[in-house]
Amino acid sequence: MERKTVFKGRLLPYLLVAPQLLITIVFFFWPAGQAVWFAFLRQDAFGIRTSFVGLENFQDLFADPLYLETLRNTLVFAAGVSCIALGTALLLAVMADRQIRGAGLYRTLLVWPYAIAPAIAAVLWIFLFHPQIGMLGRALNGAGIPFDYKLNGNQAMLVVILAAAWKQVSYNFIFFLAGLQSIPKSVLEAAAIDGARPAYRFWTVTFPLLSPTTFFLLVVNLVYAFFETFGVIDALTKGGPGRATETLIYRAYIDGRVNLDLGMSSAQSVVLMLVVILLTAVQFRFIERRVHY
């Protein structure tokens, strides 16, 4: 039986939502509007004069081969982070869903890394892969395998992908575990009675029932890789060596904060904002339809 709240006056409902609306306008809509406006402007080197240039910033942006290279790096980075984070989290969730002794402690320990700040997570991976002070880095070099992510672009990309994916595994683990626990046990028992082996049961019964959760997490991980990995990249490689790990979000920071080119930086921010809108629209479109195989 549904219960509805009826307010006696019209003012109270608006007062209740006013704080949230104020925060949204000040910290989301206002900065986004400023970014869109500055994307159509160009300043001189000293920031004294500003002129309206229309779409020239966007034209220069997509005509820049370095930006296209950064876009390629971002796609490789996002694909790597999403695949590793989702695959590892699903494996850990399947293991944690079993009836074993100490399962509660095991699940709690797997969730903890999500509370670590991105920059701190990057420092932990420095202590692992740094060629001079890292445990694994020194071990690889000692074994005759040349490893220095500060000089090798492919190795640097691999390290930042692993660090960013490790940070996101805990988030994915929570959702996958909740999805596994929501699957009716009777369905799995019926498949077992029919003689289906565990691996076959997982890919034909369990994983299809996890498809809404998997698709939701895929979109969330792509957004995370595009926008929330600045701290990891800045602490580990600062976009190097030779722009090998420079992503779109880091390029926007370099152009706006370091090079003080607000027009180009704002144009890049608008492009990223359109990517978020597109991913969000796709997510709502397919999640509402309840994706199933």
XYZ file of C-alpha atoms in Angstrom:
293
model
C 0.000 0.000 0.000
C 1.561 3.285 -1.103
C 1.709 6.236 1.257
C 1.930 9.773 -0.066
C 3.074 12.863 1.787
C 0.870 15.900 1.327
C 2.282 19.328 2.208
C -0.104 21.949 3.438
C 1.733 24.805 1.726
C 3.756 25.189 -1.479
C 6.769 26.819 0.158
C 7.953 23.888 2.331
C 8.736 21.441 -0.531
C 10.862 24.077 -2.272
C 12.692 24.870 0.966
C 13.496 21.173 1.474
C 15.097 20.785 -1.961
C 16.687 24.250 -2.003
C 20.031 23.204 -0.361
C 20.586 20.408 -2.870
C 19.591 22.633 -5.772
C 21.944 25.365 -4.552
C 24.876 22.936 -4.312
C 24.118 21.524 -7.767
C 23.916 24.975 -9.351
C 27.035 26.379 -7.668
C 29.330 23.368 -8.007
C 28.027 21.705 -11.184
C 25.951 23.890 -13.507
C 27.908 27.119 -12.961
C 31.376 25.585 -13.641
C 29.981 23.655 -16.609
C 28.483 26.843 -18.029
C 31.784 28.673 -17.525
C 33.659 25.898 -19.334
C 31.269 26.054 -22.295
C 31.605 29.833 -22.507
C 35.416 29.858 -22.286
C 35.558 27.178 -25.004
C 34.485 29.858 -27.491
C 37.029 32.430 -26.277
C 40.758 32.945 -26.706
C 43.077 34.950 -24.461
C 46.473 36.412 -25.133
C 49.557 35.034 -23.396
C 49.166 37.448 -20.461
C 45.416 37.000 -19.977
C 44.754 40.695 -20.582
C 42.591 40.579 -23.707
C 39.899 38.052 -24.549
C 38.284 37.597 -27.955
C 35.410 35.480 -29.195
C 36.639 32.902 -31.740
C 33.609 30.656 -32.144
C 34.512 27.053 -32.960
C 38.193 27.722 -33.689
C 39.306 26.107 -30.431
C 37.504 22.895 -31.360
C 38.893 22.991 -34.907
C 42.444 23.446 -33.626
C 41.868 20.731 -31.066
C 40.876 17.995 -33.498
C 43.487 19.119 -36.015
C 46.236 18.633 -33.438
C 47.925 15.227 -33.938
C 49.066 15.260 -30.302
C 45.454 15.482 -29.136
C 44.496 12.560 -31.369
C 47.385 10.606 -29.854
C 46.094 11.505 -26.402
C 42.647 10.276 -27.431
C 44.168 6.959 -28.507
C 46.013 6.682 -25.180
C 42.763 7.334 -23.339
C 40.887 4.636 -25.232
C 43.642 2.084 -24.567
C 43.816 3.131 -20.927
C 40.028 3.008 -20.418
C 39.727 -0.399 -22.095
C 42.577 -1.841 -20.033
C 41.309 -0.472 -16.735
C 37.730 -1.622 -17.360
C 38.668 -5.153 -18.449
C 41.122 -5.778 -15.603
C 38.968 -4.176 -12.899
C 35.778 -5.956 -13.970
C 37.401 -9.348 -14.542
C 39.297 -9.334 -11.254
C 36.292 -8.114 -9.272
C 34.027 -10.781 -10.784
C 36.537 -13.519 -9.935
C 36.879 -12.288 -6.347
C 33.092 -11.933 -5.971
C 32.538 -15.520 -7.135
C 35.116 -16.732 -4.617
C 33.656 -14.597 -1.809
C 30.125 -15.833 -2.530
C 31.055 -19.352 -1.463
C 30.213 -20.656 1.969
C 33.660 -20.649 3.540
C 34.988 -19.927 7.007
C 35.864 -16.257 7.525
C 33.934 -15.105 4.463
C 32.839 -11.878 6.211
C 36.434 -10.882 7.004
C 37.500 -11.802 3.480
C 34.825 -9.554 1.969
C 35.718 -6.666 4.290
C 39.399 -6.818 3.358
C 38.521 -6.745 -0.344
C 36.466 -3.564 0.106
C 39.175 -1.586 1.934
C 41.265 -0.496 -1.100
C 38.348 1.607 -2.350
C 38.873 3.973 0.602
C 42.438 4.767 -0.499
C 42.943 8.071 -2.314
C 44.131 7.781 -5.937
C 47.442 9.525 -5.234
C 48.130 7.197 -2.300
C 47.310 4.193 -4.468
C 49.855 5.459 -7.002
C 52.516 5.749 -4.295
C 51.905 2.128 -3.302
C 52.509 1.051 -6.898
C 55.662 3.163 -7.028
C 57.009 1.090 -4.134
C 56.256 -1.989 -6.248
C 57.446 -1.044 -9.740
C 59.996 1.738 -9.310
C 63.215 0.532 -10.970
C 65.400 1.577 -8.012
C 63.215 1.299 -4.904
C 60.338 -0.914 -6.055
C 60.287 -4.551 -4.990
C 59.069 -5.928 -8.313
C 60.982 -3.384 -10.375
C 64.292 -4.305 -8.780
C 63.462 -8.010 -9.017
C 62.755 -7.757 -12.744
C 65.955 -5.840 -13.420
C 67.904 -8.278 -11.257
C 66.507 -11.171 -13.284
C 67.823 -9.606 -16.493
C 64.490 -8.170 -17.636
C 64.969 -4.442 -18.340
C 62.144 -2.597 -16.608
C 61.876 1.167 -16.145
C 58.432 2.668 -16.572
C 59.964 6.143 -16.401
C 61.692 5.561 -19.745
C 59.548 2.941 -21.491
C 56.134 4.172 -22.632
C 54.509 0.731 -22.896
C 55.672 -0.215 -19.416
C 54.419 3.111 -18.069
C 50.980 2.542 -19.606
C 50.872 -0.946 -18.105
C 51.736 0.356 -14.625
C 49.120 3.144 -14.643
C 46.482 0.711 -15.936
C 47.257 -1.752 -13.136
C 47.255 0.985 -10.476
C 43.976 2.515 -11.657
C 42.303 -0.892 -12.046
C 43.420 -2.014 -8.585
C 41.790 1.111 -7.129
C 38.455 0.274 -8.815
C 38.313 -3.475 -8.110
C 36.732 -3.003 -4.671
C 33.870 -0.906 -6.055
C 33.094 -3.514 -8.706
C 33.413 -6.299 -6.144
C 30.628 -4.849 -3.988
C 28.149 -4.757 -6.864
C 29.097 -8.153 -8.270
C 28.791 -9.768 -4.846
C 25.381 -8.180 -4.304
C 24.299 -9.373 -7.748
C 25.472 -12.923 -7.076
C 23.664 -13.040 -3.735
C 20.434 -11.840 -5.368
C 20.341 -14.754 -7.829
C 17.760 -17.341 -6.675
C 19.507 -20.465 -5.417
C 16.733 -22.591 -6.896
C 17.853 -21.630 -10.417
C 21.414 -22.762 -9.766
C 20.224 -25.929 -8.029
C 18.001 -26.789 -11.003
C 20.963 -26.377 -13.359
C 23.086 -28.605 -11.106
C 20.393 -31.276 -11.048
C 20.309 -31.189 -14.851
C 23.981 -32.159 -14.784
C 25.548 -28.797 -15.723
C 29.118 -28.444 -14.506
C 30.137 -25.391 -12.399
C 31.878 -23.562 -15.258
C 28.978 -24.222 -17.633
C 26.480 -23.129 -14.977
C 28.349 -19.882 -14.484
C 28.494 -18.872 -18.166
C 24.970 -20.025 -19.082
C 23.027 -19.188 -15.915
C 24.905 -16.952 -13.466
C 26.634 -14.524 -15.802
C 23.543 -13.800 -17.951
C 21.622 -12.971 -14.771
C 24.442 -10.566 -13.866
C 24.180 -8.746 -17.203
C 22.392 -5.623 -15.816
C 25.037 -5.295 -13.084
C 27.852 -5.948 -15.561
C 26.623 -3.346 -18.025
C 26.128 -0.770 -15.271
C 29.654 -1.379 -13.970
C 31.086 -1.214 -17.489
C 29.725 2.309 -17.940
C 30.841 3.345 -14.452
C 34.353 2.001 -15.053
C 34.637 3.805 -18.370
C 33.623 7.062 -16.695
C 36.108 6.351 -13.902
C 38.938 5.707 -16.376
C 38.140 8.881 -18.321
C 37.733 11.290 -15.404
C 38.790 9.963 -11.998
C 42.298 8.696 -12.680
C 44.067 12.057 -12.737
C 45.646 11.484 -9.309
C 47.051 8.084 -10.298
C 48.618 9.374 -13.517
C 49.959 12.572 -11.950
C 51.629 10.746 -9.063
C 53.022 7.888 -11.161
C 54.120 9.293 -14.519
C 52.816 12.871 -14.953
C 51.718 11.846 -18.430
C 55.153 10.627 -19.485
C 57.416 9.382 -20.724
C 56.946 11.381 -23.904
C 53.150 11.724 -23.459
C 52.802 7.926 -23.438
C 50.370 8.004 -20.488
C 48.773 11.385 -21.139
C 44.984 10.998 -21.129
C 42.279 13.494 -22.045
C 41.690 14.639 -18.482
C 45.414 15.101 -17.871
C 45.834 16.967 -21.167
C 43.061 19.360 -20.146
C 44.892 19.992 -16.861
C 48.219 20.629 -18.614
C 46.731 23.081 -21.122
C 44.654 24.929 -18.558
C 46.741 24.896 -15.402
C 50.312 24.663 -16.701
C 50.143 26.296 -20.144
C 47.360 28.742 -19.084
C 45.471 28.179 -22.353
C 41.967 28.398 -20.934
C 40.258 28.315 -24.315
C 41.767 24.994 -25.415
C 41.424 23.528 -21.945
C 37.742 24.510 -21.824
C 37.166 23.031 -25.274
C 38.651 19.754 -24.060
C 36.432 19.925 -20.970
C 33.374 20.334 -23.186
C 34.404 17.286 -25.223
C 34.783 15.283 -22.018
C 31.427 16.544 -20.776
C 29.781 15.342 -23.990
C 31.397 11.936 -23.477
C 29.893 11.750 -19.973
C 26.468 12.732 -21.282
C 26.694 10.077 -23.993
C 27.774 7.332 -21.585
C 25.053 8.320 -19.103
C 22.398 8.285 -21.822
C 23.521 4.839 -22.972
C 23.478 3.593 -19.390
C 19.935 4.794 -18.684
C 18.735 3.546 -22.058
C 19.903 -0.025 -21.562
C 19.581 -0.331 -17.768
C 15.924 0.638 -18.067
C 15.459 -2.203 -20.550
C 17.062 -4.655 -18.090
C 19.862 -6.080 -20.214
C 19.853 -9.894 -20.494
C 21.516 -12.342 -22.823
